[in-house]
XYZ file of C-alpha atoms in Angstrom:
764
model
C -30.075 -1.861 2.614
C -31.113 -0.158 -0.798
C -29.238 -1.177 -3.983
C -27.981 1.972 -4.620
C -26.108 3.731 -1.901
C -25.341 7.459 -3.389
C -23.724 10.330 -1.960
C -25.534 13.706 -1.960
C -26.211 14.812 -5.384
C -26.670 11.135 -6.890
C -23.557 10.878 -9.129
C -21.369 8.492 -6.967
C -22.288 5.411 -5.640
C -20.752 4.044 -2.553
C -20.137 0.264 -1.682
C -22.301 -0.707 1.566
C -19.181 -2.020 3.125
C -16.191 -0.242 4.259
C -12.807 -1.497 5.490
C -12.301 -0.143 9.041
C -8.982 0.531 9.450
C -6.885 1.049 12.978
C -4.071 0.337 14.862
C -3.754 -2.533 17.531
C -3.046 -0.853 20.441
C -5.446 1.986 22.470
C -4.195 5.710 21.634
C -3.956 6.300 25.226
C -0.720 4.550 25.078
C 0.878 7.433 23.192
C -0.708 10.178 25.531
C 1.250 8.462 28.516
C 4.482 9.791 27.227
C 3.796 13.531 27.838
C 4.959 13.856 31.611
C 2.333 16.011 33.433
C 2.986 19.425 34.119
C 6.397 19.244 32.100
C 5.111 21.198 28.965
C 3.605 23.953 31.256
C 6.890 24.205 33.059
C 8.885 24.452 29.976
C 6.802 27.276 28.333
C 7.482 29.742 31.148
C 10.830 30.175 29.380
C 9.634 32.346 26.523
C 11.738 33.157 23.546
C 14.539 34.915 23.821
C 14.869 33.996 27.456
C 18.360 33.137 28.853
C 18.050 29.361 29.842
C 20.607 29.997 32.763
C 20.029 30.781 36.460
C 18.139 29.176 39.460
C 14.907 28.768 37.467
C 16.677 27.040 34.808
C 18.415 25.011 37.187
C 14.919 23.996 39.026
C 13.327 22.922 35.365
C 16.517 20.845 34.628
C 15.814 18.773 37.703
C 11.945 18.592 37.155
C 12.889 17.648 33.273
C 15.458 14.805 34.757
C 12.470 13.899 36.809
C 9.848 13.691 34.323
C 12.124 12.179 31.645
C 12.829 9.140 34.344
C 9.221 8.435 34.740
C 8.209 8.663 31.030
C 11.226 6.123 30.338
C 9.658 3.816 32.881
C 6.143 4.310 31.415
C 7.496 3.201 28.131
C 9.247 0.534 29.638
C 6.029 -0.751 31.146
C 4.364 -0.778 27.452
C 7.600 -2.272 26.118
C 7.356 -5.078 28.515
C 4.127 -6.392 27.571
C 4.002 -9.551 25.795
C 1.597 -7.985 22.630
C 4.262 -5.075 22.084
C 6.988 -7.600 22.241
C 5.330 -9.914 19.742
C 4.503 -6.961 17.319
C 8.141 -6.059 17.318
C 9.045 -9.619 16.670
C 7.039 -9.389 13.833
C 8.566 -6.141 12.518
C 12.181 -7.417 13.294
C 12.989 -10.004 15.615
C 16.695 -8.941 16.009
C 15.349 -5.667 17.648
C 13.931 -7.567 20.609
C 17.452 -8.615 21.944
C 19.721 -5.913 20.939
C 16.896 -3.041 21.199
C 13.567 -3.718 23.216
C 15.656 -6.144 25.798
C 18.682 -3.988 26.608
C 16.170 -1.067 26.843
C 14.225 -2.918 29.517
C 17.470 -3.328 31.825
C 18.014 0.170 31.958
C 17.320 1.958 35.267
C 16.870 5.404 34.159
C 16.984 6.645 37.879
C 20.387 5.006 38.449
C 21.858 4.867 34.971
C 22.994 7.801 33.072
C 21.135 8.895 29.788
C 23.844 8.133 27.384
C 23.384 8.426 23.870
C 23.008 4.824 23.148
C 20.342 4.162 25.986
C 18.469 7.462 24.602
C 18.734 5.739 20.789
C 17.129 2.340 22.048
C 14.258 4.335 23.899
C 13.903 6.456 20.650
C 13.635 3.182 18.779
C 11.300 1.750 21.092
C 8.898 4.702 21.275
C 9.090 5.052 17.509
C 7.370 1.654 17.278
C 5.052 2.670 20.187
C 3.653 5.530 18.056
C 3.149 3.585 14.904
C 1.121 0.808 17.024
C -0.723 3.594 18.777
C -1.890 5.954 16.151
C -0.941 4.896 12.580
C -3.836 3.311 10.729
C -1.696 0.600 8.988
C -3.041 -2.427 7.906
C -0.773 -5.398 9.039
C -0.715 -8.234 11.411
C -2.782 -7.926 14.851
C -1.000 -4.445 15.518
C -3.013 -3.208 12.309
C -5.769 -5.511 11.742
C -8.232 -5.432 9.226
C -11.883 -4.260 10.219
C -15.082 -4.002 8.741
C -18.026 -1.881 8.653
C -21.152 -1.170 6.960
C -23.467 1.845 5.896
C -26.956 1.587 7.740
C -29.360 4.140 6.235
C -31.861 3.075 8.996
C -29.525 4.625 11.552
C -28.497 8.169 12.473
C -25.339 7.906 14.401
C -22.385 5.339 14.781
C -22.546 2.305 16.666
C -19.747 -0.163 17.549
C -19.908 -3.787 17.996
C -16.655 -4.625 20.084
C -16.649 -8.451 19.610
C -14.460 -10.263 21.582
C -10.980 -9.711 22.029
C -8.889 -7.493 19.529
C -9.044 -9.961 16.781
C -11.302 -12.867 15.606
C -9.011 -14.282 13.043
C -5.278 -14.546 12.201
C -3.395 -16.030 9.152
C 0.147 -16.227 8.572
C 1.304 -16.355 4.887
C 4.426 -17.049 2.856
C 5.814 -14.102 1.224
C 5.932 -15.087 -2.411
C 9.728 -14.604 -2.826
C 10.591 -17.085 -0.214
C 8.319 -19.984 -2.146
C 10.092 -18.441 -5.472
C 13.437 -19.302 -3.527
C 12.392 -22.734 -2.770
C 11.051 -23.282 -6.288
C 14.454 -22.524 -7.864
C 16.043 -25.045 -5.477
C 13.851 -27.755 -6.587
C 14.027 -26.689 -9.931
C 18.090 -27.355 -9.747
C 17.516 -30.924 -9.321
C 18.058 -32.555 -13.007
C 15.322 -35.347 -12.324
C 12.693 -32.484 -11.625
C 13.288 -30.752 -15.311
C 11.118 -33.135 -17.359
C 7.972 -32.597 -15.142
C 8.053 -28.682 -15.563
C 6.090 -27.188 -18.387
C 7.753 -24.701 -20.355
C 6.138 -21.751 -21.450
C 6.344 -19.210 -24.175
C 7.613 -15.651 -23.281
C 4.720 -13.683 -23.394
C 5.495 -11.265 -25.978
C 6.759 -14.040 -28.850
C 4.690 -15.593 -31.105
C 4.926 -18.028 -33.929
C 3.535 -17.209 -37.384
C 3.846 -18.704 -40.264
C 7.160 -19.852 -41.041
C 8.919 -16.973 -38.530
C 9.156 -16.129 -34.961
C 8.336 -12.490 -33.851
C 9.909 -10.940 -31.205
C 9.149 -7.083 -30.679
C 11.816 -4.690 -31.799
C 13.798 -7.398 -33.946
C 13.194 -8.642 -37.510
C 11.459 -11.928 -37.587
C 13.414 -14.761 -37.107
C 13.706 -18.139 -38.514
C 12.977 -21.532 -36.734
C 12.331 -24.953 -37.679
C 8.761 -26.325 -37.939
C 9.022 -28.221 -34.827
C 10.500 -25.364 -32.853
C 7.657 -23.218 -34.206
C 5.154 -25.885 -33.247
C 6.368 -26.137 -29.821
C 6.263 -22.285 -29.054
C 2.636 -22.526 -29.858
C 2.059 -25.303 -27.358
C 4.459 -24.341 -24.925
C 1.604 -22.525 -22.577
C 2.876 -23.637 -19.481
C 0.616 -26.656 -18.996
C 2.338 -29.473 -20.921
C 5.426 -31.362 -19.600
C 8.313 -32.711 -21.723
C 6.469 -36.178 -22.340
C 2.971 -34.341 -23.382
C 4.685 -31.912 -25.903
C 6.841 -34.875 -27.176
C 3.463 -36.708 -27.767
C 2.218 -33.605 -29.180
C 4.902 -33.221 -32.007
C 5.338 -36.852 -32.230
C 8.870 -36.911 -31.769
C 11.459 -38.352 -29.265
C 11.530 -36.903 -25.821
C 15.486 -36.289 -26.284
C 15.052 -34.454 -29.144
C 12.433 -32.456 -28.064
C 14.395 -31.609 -25.156
C 17.060 -30.392 -27.234
C 14.692 -28.305 -29.275
C 13.398 -26.709 -25.958
C 16.907 -25.980 -24.841
C 17.464 -24.172 -28.042
C 14.429 -21.789 -27.254
C 15.442 -21.116 -24.175
C 18.610 -20.067 -25.405
C 17.117 -17.877 -27.899
C 14.799 -16.323 -24.916
C 12.018 -17.209 -26.610
C 10.992 -19.746 -23.905
C 11.020 -20.075 -20.170
C 11.785 -23.443 -18.534
C 11.589 -23.300 -14.804
C 9.311 -24.190 -11.942
C 7.390 -20.981 -11.736
C 4.915 -20.019 -8.746
C 1.818 -17.563 -9.340
C 1.498 -14.398 -7.600
C -0.969 -15.372 -5.290
C -1.496 -14.995 -1.107
C -0.944 -18.996 -0.971
C 2.135 -19.414 -3.215
C 2.687 -22.794 -1.486
C -0.344 -24.260 -2.469
C 0.566 -23.745 -6.177
C 4.095 -25.184 -5.547
C 2.745 -27.968 -3.811
C 0.159 -28.900 -7.053
C 3.279 -28.322 -9.431
C 5.195 -30.846 -7.109
C 2.728 -33.540 -7.074
C 2.789 -33.646 -10.750
C 6.446 -34.724 -10.720
C 6.541 -38.341 -11.929
C 9.915 -39.256 -10.859
C 9.007 -40.714 -7.183
C 12.429 -39.873 -5.611
C 12.604 -36.372 -6.856
C 9.015 -35.603 -5.968
C 9.753 -36.953 -2.492
C 12.678 -34.819 -1.935
C 10.758 -31.761 -3.106
C 7.587 -32.144 -1.191
C 9.963 -32.990 1.823
C 11.504 -29.452 1.331
C 8.169 -27.965 1.073
C 6.928 -30.018 4.447
C 9.458 -28.666 6.228
C 8.644 -24.888 5.596
C 5.200 -25.419 6.247
C 5.887 -26.912 9.451
C 7.923 -24.069 10.347
C 5.404 -21.530 9.087
C 2.807 -23.324 11.711
C 5.193 -23.361 14.293
C 5.300 -19.366 13.647
C 1.541 -19.212 13.632
C 1.060 -21.311 16.588
C 3.317 -18.779 18.872
C 0.446 -16.192 19.218
C 1.616 -13.391 21.408
C 4.513 -15.380 22.905
C 7.316 -13.170 21.733
C 9.978 -15.830 22.751
C 8.408 -18.661 21.356
C 7.768 -16.453 17.934
C 11.465 -15.331 17.730
C 12.471 -18.901 18.494
C 9.989 -20.318 15.644
C 11.045 -17.429 13.070
C 14.842 -18.302 13.857
C 14.093 -21.755 13.325
C 12.091 -21.090 10.026
C 15.047 -18.861 8.738
C 17.423 -21.416 9.600
C 15.568 -24.106 7.782
C 15.044 -22.178 4.888
C 18.324 -21.016 4.736
C 19.821 -24.532 4.723
C 17.469 -25.607 2.264
C 17.917 -22.640 -0.593
C 21.242 -21.189 0.434
C 19.511 -17.807 0.151
C 19.413 -15.290 2.788
C 16.182 -15.504 4.841
C 15.697 -11.814 5.102
C 15.918 -9.393 1.896
C 17.964 -6.449 2.060
C 15.321 -3.517 3.246
C 14.981 -1.183 0.365
C 12.237 0.903 -1.774
C 11.742 -2.167 -3.994
C 11.485 -5.036 -1.538
C 9.280 -3.831 0.952
C 6.658 -5.325 2.167
C 7.380 -8.890 2.561
C 11.338 -8.583 3.617
C 10.437 -11.653 5.979
C 9.694 -15.291 5.135
C 6.084 -14.838 6.427
C 3.751 -12.445 7.320
C 0.605 -12.352 9.405
C -2.778 -10.742 8.648
C -5.677 -10.349 10.704
C -9.413 -9.372 11.280
C -10.732 -6.988 13.824
C -13.204 -8.353 16.122
C -14.967 -4.972 16.310
C -17.342 -3.626 13.499
C -18.928 -0.592 12.847
C -22.309 0.991 11.413
C -22.756 4.279 10.344
C -25.887 6.161 9.715
C -27.383 9.168 7.705
C -25.601 11.680 10.072
C -22.136 11.253 8.281
C -23.651 10.293 5.163
C -25.765 13.404 4.804
C -22.432 14.913 4.994
C -20.429 13.602 2.067
C -21.500 16.047 -0.501
C -18.262 17.654 -0.332
C -16.602 14.226 -0.885
C -18.393 14.717 -4.405
C -16.906 17.401 -5.203
C -13.364 16.177 -4.446
C -14.117 12.920 -6.234
C -15.345 15.232 -9.445
C -11.829 16.697 -9.261
C -10.204 13.392 -9.179
C -11.981 12.032 -12.282
C -11.202 14.930 -14.157
C -7.480 14.441 -13.229
C -7.722 10.516 -14.045
C -9.657 11.576 -17.444
C -6.834 14.441 -18.160
C -4.035 11.337 -17.771
C -6.370 8.856 -19.496
C -6.408 11.398 -22.749
C -2.388 11.755 -22.575
C -2.169 8.026 -22.256
C -4.443 7.063 -25.189
C -2.394 9.945 -27.344
C 0.821 8.330 -26.462
C -0.499 4.818 -27.369
C -1.776 5.920 -30.569
C 1.479 7.430 -31.398
C 2.971 4.123 -30.056
C 0.623 2.088 -32.588
C 1.323 4.105 -35.482
C 5.091 3.521 -35.255
C 4.832 -0.223 -34.978
C 2.107 -0.148 -37.785
C 4.861 1.779 -39.867
C 7.121 -1.306 -39.270
C 4.766 -4.104 -39.456
C 1.486 -5.509 -40.420
C 0.265 -6.643 -36.903
C 0.481 -5.124 -33.551
C -0.150 -7.084 -30.402
C -0.637 -5.870 -26.870
C 2.942 -7.326 -26.025
C 4.588 -5.127 -28.396
C 2.643 -2.154 -27.806
C 3.550 -2.679 -23.991
C 7.288 -2.973 -24.846
C 6.949 -0.024 -27.340
C 5.807 2.355 -24.396
C 8.155 1.221 -21.801
C 8.711 2.710 -19.206
C 5.448 1.700 -18.612
C 2.845 3.214 -19.129
C 5.099 5.468 -21.121
C 8.141 7.102 -21.062
C 6.803 10.924 -20.451
C 3.973 9.445 -18.099
C 5.408 11.156 -14.992
C 5.980 14.430 -16.122
C 2.398 14.249 -17.713
C 0.816 13.682 -14.282
C 3.115 15.913 -12.442
C 1.687 18.836 -14.949
C -1.852 17.629 -14.512
C -1.691 17.643 -10.808
C -0.139 21.228 -11.041
C -2.984 22.637 -12.688
C -5.591 20.567 -10.562
C -3.983 22.453 -7.986
C -4.151 25.802 -9.712
C -7.990 24.921 -10.609
C -8.848 24.342 -6.729
C -7.119 27.378 -5.894
C -9.396 29.390 -8.034
C -12.642 27.253 -6.867
C -11.733 27.938 -3.185
C -10.420 31.231 -3.367
C -8.187 30.986 -0.319
C -6.776 34.324 1.584
C -3.244 34.605 1.347
C -2.866 34.780 5.313
C -5.607 32.118 6.463
C -5.429 29.578 8.885
C -8.812 28.330 8.769
C -10.819 28.190 5.653
C -14.613 27.725 5.456
C -16.599 26.988 2.169
C -19.997 25.028 1.530
C -20.617 22.632 -1.020
C -23.600 24.738 -2.226
C -21.557 27.654 -3.040
C -18.809 25.360 -4.799
C -20.933 22.960 -6.839
C -21.076 25.163 -9.737
C -17.508 26.439 -9.755
C -16.311 22.819 -9.229
C -18.343 21.632 -12.456
C -16.970 24.672 -14.533
C -13.173 23.880 -13.268
C -13.482 20.048 -13.579
C -15.816 19.086 -16.568
C -16.583 15.188 -17.149
C -13.515 13.674 -19.075
C -14.213 11.269 -21.997
C -11.378 8.891 -21.433
C -10.952 6.697 -18.578
C -9.839 2.958 -18.060
C -11.399 0.414 -16.365
C -10.115 1.243 -12.503
C -10.663 4.784 -12.874
C -14.208 4.242 -12.104
C -13.112 3.965 -8.714
C -11.845 5.689 -5.768
C -10.919 4.758 -2.135
C -11.049 7.705 0.045
C -10.012 7.541 3.498
C -12.809 9.000 6.097
C -12.100 10.014 9.777
C -14.758 10.813 12.292
C -13.752 13.346 15.040
C -16.274 12.829 17.774
C -15.841 12.248 21.389
C -17.536 8.941 21.499
C -19.784 7.225 19.176
C -22.787 8.777 21.341
C -21.582 12.138 20.001
C -22.227 11.038 16.415
C -25.743 10.585 17.117
C -26.166 14.175 18.817
C -24.706 15.672 15.949
C -21.300 16.759 17.609
C -18.668 15.833 15.159
C -16.633 16.711 12.317
C -15.366 14.506 9.389
C -11.844 14.805 7.875
C -10.923 13.533 4.332
C -7.550 11.639 4.551
C -5.867 9.956 1.810
C -7.858 10.101 -1.383
C -6.675 7.045 -3.438
C -7.475 7.220 -7.168
C -8.318 5.046 -9.813
C -8.292 1.943 -7.293
C -10.537 -0.197 -5.252
C -8.327 -0.959 -2.441
C -10.684 -3.280 -0.587
C -10.537 -5.424 -3.410
C -6.954 -6.457 -2.511
C -6.148 -9.717 -1.296
C -5.106 -8.224 2.334
C -9.035 -6.949 2.702
C -10.760 -9.454 0.861
C -9.164 -12.608 2.746
C -9.887 -10.917 6.364
C -13.436 -10.264 5.262
C -16.032 -12.662 7.107
C -17.961 -13.149 3.867
C -15.584 -12.651 0.653
C -18.640 -13.360 -1.462
C -20.308 -10.012 -0.333
C -17.429 -8.278 -2.041
C -17.319 -10.269 -5.191
C -21.196 -9.455 -5.624
C -20.373 -5.719 -5.266
C -17.216 -6.089 -7.859
C -19.649 -7.898 -10.178
C -22.207 -5.225 -10.448
C -19.613 -2.687 -11.076
C -18.342 -4.939 -14.094
C -21.316 -7.112 -15.427
C -18.721 -8.339 -17.861
C -15.600 -9.861 -18.076
C -12.469 -7.764 -17.240
C -8.997 -7.519 -18.947
C -6.280 -7.850 -16.033
C -2.785 -7.448 -16.643
C -0.574 -9.868 -14.579
C 1.272 -8.005 -12.323
C 5.239 -8.346 -12.159
C 6.573 -9.783 -8.560
C 9.477 -7.479 -8.787
C 7.257 -4.318 -8.597
C 6.709 -1.133 -6.590
C 6.191 -1.292 -2.985
C 2.389 -0.948 -3.054
C 2.278 -3.987 -5.286
C 2.809 -7.525 -3.556
C 0.898 -10.617 -3.204
C -1.080 -8.729 -0.646
C -2.181 -5.818 -2.905
C -2.882 -7.824 -6.027
C -6.559 -7.875 -7.106
C -8.454 -10.721 -5.297
C -11.976 -10.011 -6.834
C -11.348 -12.135 -9.946
C -14.053 -14.198 -11.303
C -13.741 -17.288 -13.919
C -15.015 -14.893 -16.853
C -12.304 -12.346 -16.247
C -9.005 -12.442 -18.491
C -5.356 -12.392 -17.223
C -2.943 -11.117 -19.439
C 0.684 -11.570 -19.512
C 2.814 -8.552 -21.054
C 6.497 -9.254 -19.828
C 6.200 -10.919 -16.795
C 4.252 -14.152 -16.323
C 2.960 -14.454 -12.831
C -0.444 -16.026 -13.402
C -1.389 -19.709 -13.267
C -1.350 -21.073 -16.434
C -4.115 -23.895 -15.774
C -6.413 -20.887 -15.256
C -8.939 -20.434 -18.480
C -8.782 -17.115 -20.038
C -5.141 -16.670 -19.216
C -3.665 -15.080 -22.434
C -0.286 -14.163 -23.919
C 0.166 -10.681 -24.882
C 1.591 -11.363 -28.118
C -1.898 -13.590 -28.729
C -3.831 -9.841 -28.238
C -4.221 -8.253 -31.273
C -4.406 -4.302 -31.279
C -6.904 -2.862 -33.731
C -7.994 0.374 -34.982
C -11.849 0.626 -34.658
C -13.399 4.070 -35.825
C -10.093 5.584 -34.228
C -10.372 3.790 -30.820
C -7.565 0.914 -30.183
C -8.984 -2.142 -28.767
C -7.048 -5.333 -27.663
C -8.914 -8.407 -29.616
C -8.305 -11.740 -27.687
C -8.034 -15.273 -29.248
C -11.507 -16.151 -28.521
C -12.735 -12.699 -30.111
C -13.357 -10.995 -26.788
C -12.597 -7.094 -27.151
C -11.343 -4.300 -24.453
C -10.334 -1.073 -24.585
C -6.290 -1.106 -25.432
C -5.843 1.426 -22.399
C -7.145 -1.521 -19.810
C -3.707 -3.466 -21.122
C -2.142 -0.535 -19.197
C -4.388 -0.079 -16.144
C -2.422 -0.965 -13.308
C 0.770 1.057 -14.590
C -1.643 4.122 -15.114
C -3.321 3.529 -11.750
C 0.044 3.590 -10.007
C 1.018 6.846 -11.563
C -2.187 8.594 -10.484
C -3.093 7.025 -7.117
C -1.351 9.412 -4.703
C -1.817 12.573 -7.131
C -5.079 14.101 -5.672
C -4.151 17.223 -4.115
C -6.097 20.502 -3.235
C -3.538 23.087 -2.330
C -0.202 24.121 -3.764
C 3.140 22.859 -1.685
C 3.516 26.457 0.121
C 5.251 27.180 3.393
C 1.868 26.887 4.951
C -1.539 25.971 3.656
C -4.630 26.529 5.741
C -7.312 24.214 7.278
C -9.787 23.799 4.657
C -13.492 22.616 5.421
C -16.322 22.243 3.139
C -19.553 21.843 5.054
C -18.591 19.633 8.037
C -15.785 17.885 6.157
C -12.265 18.908 6.378
C -10.689 18.483 3.178
C -7.206 19.537 4.103
C -5.819 19.605 7.057
C -3.506 22.749 8.112
C 0.053 21.865 7.148
C 3.624 23.837 7.230
C 6.850 23.038 5.512
C 10.305 23.985 6.732
C 13.606 23.333 5.405
C 15.510 21.205 7.519
C 18.604 23.622 7.997
C 16.106 26.317 9.720
C 15.188 24.120 12.667
C 17.896 25.305 15.237
C 16.392 23.357 18.121
C 17.470 20.013 16.614
C 21.266 20.413 16.888
C 21.028 21.213 20.941
C 22.766 18.556 22.501
C 21.132 19.154 25.921
C 17.681 17.606 25.960
C 16.311 20.146 28.339
C 17.257 22.911 25.940
C 16.076 21.202 23.073
C 12.668 20.361 24.587
C 12.333 24.279 25.368
C 13.568 25.450 22.275
C 11.303 23.023 20.305
C 8.284 24.481 22.239
C 9.442 27.944 21.428
C 9.463 26.844 17.831
C 6.174 25.418 17.829
C 5.010 28.490 19.802
C 6.074 30.734 16.855
C 4.529 28.604 14.033
C 1.525 28.172 15.995
C 1.772 24.442 15.559
C -0.894 22.369 17.264
C 0.328 19.771 20.127
C -0.273 16.715 18.047
C 1.342 16.733 14.509
C 2.568 14.327 11.773
C 5.904 14.865 10.156
C 6.777 13.658 6.957
C 10.732 13.491 5.976
C 12.131 12.525 2.628
C 14.671 10.469 4.870
C 11.989 8.594 6.702
C 10.241 5.504 5.325
C 6.586 6.946 6.364
C 5.264 9.694 8.157
C 5.658 9.730 12.164
C 3.820 11.072 15.078
C 5.162 13.987 17.394
C 3.778 15.037 20.611
C 5.453 18.272 21.377
C 4.507 17.604 25.240
C 6.551 14.505 25.144
C 10.419 14.704 25.236
C 11.033 11.424 23.576
C 9.006 12.129 20.508
C 10.541 15.927 20.351
C 13.749 13.929 20.353
C 12.526 11.869 17.650
C 11.628 14.757 15.416
C 15.240 16.325 16.292
C 17.063 13.196 15.056
C 15.008 13.187 11.934
C 15.842 16.954 11.585
C 19.377 16.360 11.637
C 19.358 13.415 9.398
C 17.720 15.308 6.831
C 19.875 18.250 7.123
C 22.892 15.914 6.592
C 21.695 15.005 3.396
C 20.298 17.961 1.925
C 19.953 21.142 4.256
C 17.476 22.751 1.881
C 14.836 19.901 1.771
C 11.905 20.421 3.548
C 9.751 18.476 6.218
C 6.215 18.467 6.032
C 4.177 18.997 9.258
C 0.548 18.465 9.222
C -1.951 18.691 12.203
C -3.079 15.536 13.584
C -7.006 14.980 12.908
C -8.474 13.380 15.200
C -6.294 13.847 18.283
C -5.484 10.686 20.092
C -7.787 11.961 22.932
C -10.706 12.098 20.657
C -11.472 8.389 19.604
C -14.538 6.149 19.165
C -13.416 3.258 17.972
C -13.654 0.631 21.239
C -13.048 -3.114 22.107
C -14.536 -5.325 24.600
C -12.555 -3.845 27.489
C -13.544 0.029 26.586
C -10.429 0.903 25.217
C -10.537 3.600 22.462
C -8.246 3.343 19.227
C -7.820 5.524 16.333
C -9.791 4.544 13.247
C -10.533 5.575 9.510
C -13.105 4.191 7.354
C -11.647 3.087 3.919
C -14.714 3.491 1.555
C -15.040 2.611 -1.812
C -16.758 4.829 -4.213
C -17.858 4.323 -7.758
C -18.590 6.196 -10.674
C -21.893 5.512 -11.672
C -21.905 7.419 -15.112
C -18.839 5.659 -16.434
């Protein structure tokens, strides 16, 4: 493989490896939920036809028989050990009250009551996720890997042995934090816990400086303790350093904690293995009985985790192991073993989670690589978007810096961060929304879309100059904005079809200003993580400034999503939250990073003299605003499928208010199924779609040939209509369809899949 793997045009560089994302159950599983012949029978009743009479009576009998057969098929899937285990990982309680009761239902003898249909829909909802959603969690969404191979034309799959080659069970960080808090409550532990300064507090001269407050007085020993409290020195070490009795120093520390200048508690860094950090901290406890008590509690949880890991695909043992672990955890910590589900707690509600590596690997050659010129056009527009946002953010930072300089002689990264709250700055959502709207407007001009088109085809050759003019290269950016992480889907009947040129490509989500493959969940499931580190080092020949991420952050940030490609030469900077390891070299407090104006450019100067663009101190917050903002077309009632060369850059999409979907309120299943198909025919929707509703946590699959998936759609419509009748559902064609899949396992079963690429702007 050559060092430079470039997209056509030579401006964008690809990482030679990509993540291979796909579910853990074959795609054929959802196709089995569409009874043979039922859709054709339903379509005999055209719109406006009375659903009465002998023909309707005959159809309702056929419908009842078909639905019972579909239920039995779903029961067959739900009884499989792998399915039951996957559900147990998601929600163990569902196994008994949901899956278990569903399996006990005889659809031929028992009636289709609302409660039984509800259980059926619950199981079917899990089933669609496990079969056609390219998630990345557990064995039902294992992390796969593939490589670009310029010596090959087509696509090849090495299925390996079994579905997964590696499984690891991790503690959720909040669970270990709860145990640390319990240990910390032991008075005998406190002397062995190193206190640390609040990141934005600093002692200088005779005063202590806290952003937003006048400088405050403190004793000379208190100021010295603030300088020494970096999270590595315990009470005895601090007493020795200031040559004072331990009890006097303890009183000083308590005073500093009360003034909120100091934190004195047992803390665990944000990491995929928080229990290892906690164990290291516990071994430093010099009081032997206290150390023994603390380690015994951690030992108990680790033994429970190991039992969970050993359960394999035995759903009953997994549930029992999880229950035992939860019981032990609750007894030790007096904390509920599951956090309430909400937008801010997921992922990681349970005590433990599993990540797995897919056995199958893929090699993709020049037939696909040569068709990626349109991706370069999209990346050019995405770069313009991040550049415009960086320009707005830089202007805001300048205004914030000027305000601070008018009040004080010195500005640091901690005070600048607080001055800009809510991160990255108060108007950031409005700014990126306006930039996104402008992005869509310019794309509309570039593409020149007909008003009533269903299919639009353009060539990269005819668009290249237009794109270059509409989206000029920006001058501004931040470290992460060099990256993009597009999802690429290959539409082909099988891997051999790519060799023959019988394929299409689809651009899925385009994640902007983020290297998602550098996240912990991917890096830890790579067979050779050093290869990813080498690519990262090539992108960043010098050290990076990496802000510490808060633990209580938006859902996309967690221990699984933290930066894992961190090198010893990189700097971690704490702004408000302190979630790093204080023993790690090059760990910096925000108050110690001075902001200076260098010829109109704001830079952060670290204590050792290292300099970084001040914008890099805000890089995670900036990325969080733009990562999902790339869009080609406005949110109209209908947008066409847009293809550039052989790459589908936008799938056909419809948006409808929930209150207009009358079929959803029909209480008769057979009528609802027929009316849903009439509605589908009216809009000319494809058979397979994904639906996004404001009331649902994630997109869900709908097959209009399947009564149970029509029922799930209808329920989502009713739920949304109750909340807001004018709110709209977004319906998008599914590409590829579940019957066009090329990723295989060692049994020949096929799976949906996408390639998570990493692209770097080589000119930045």
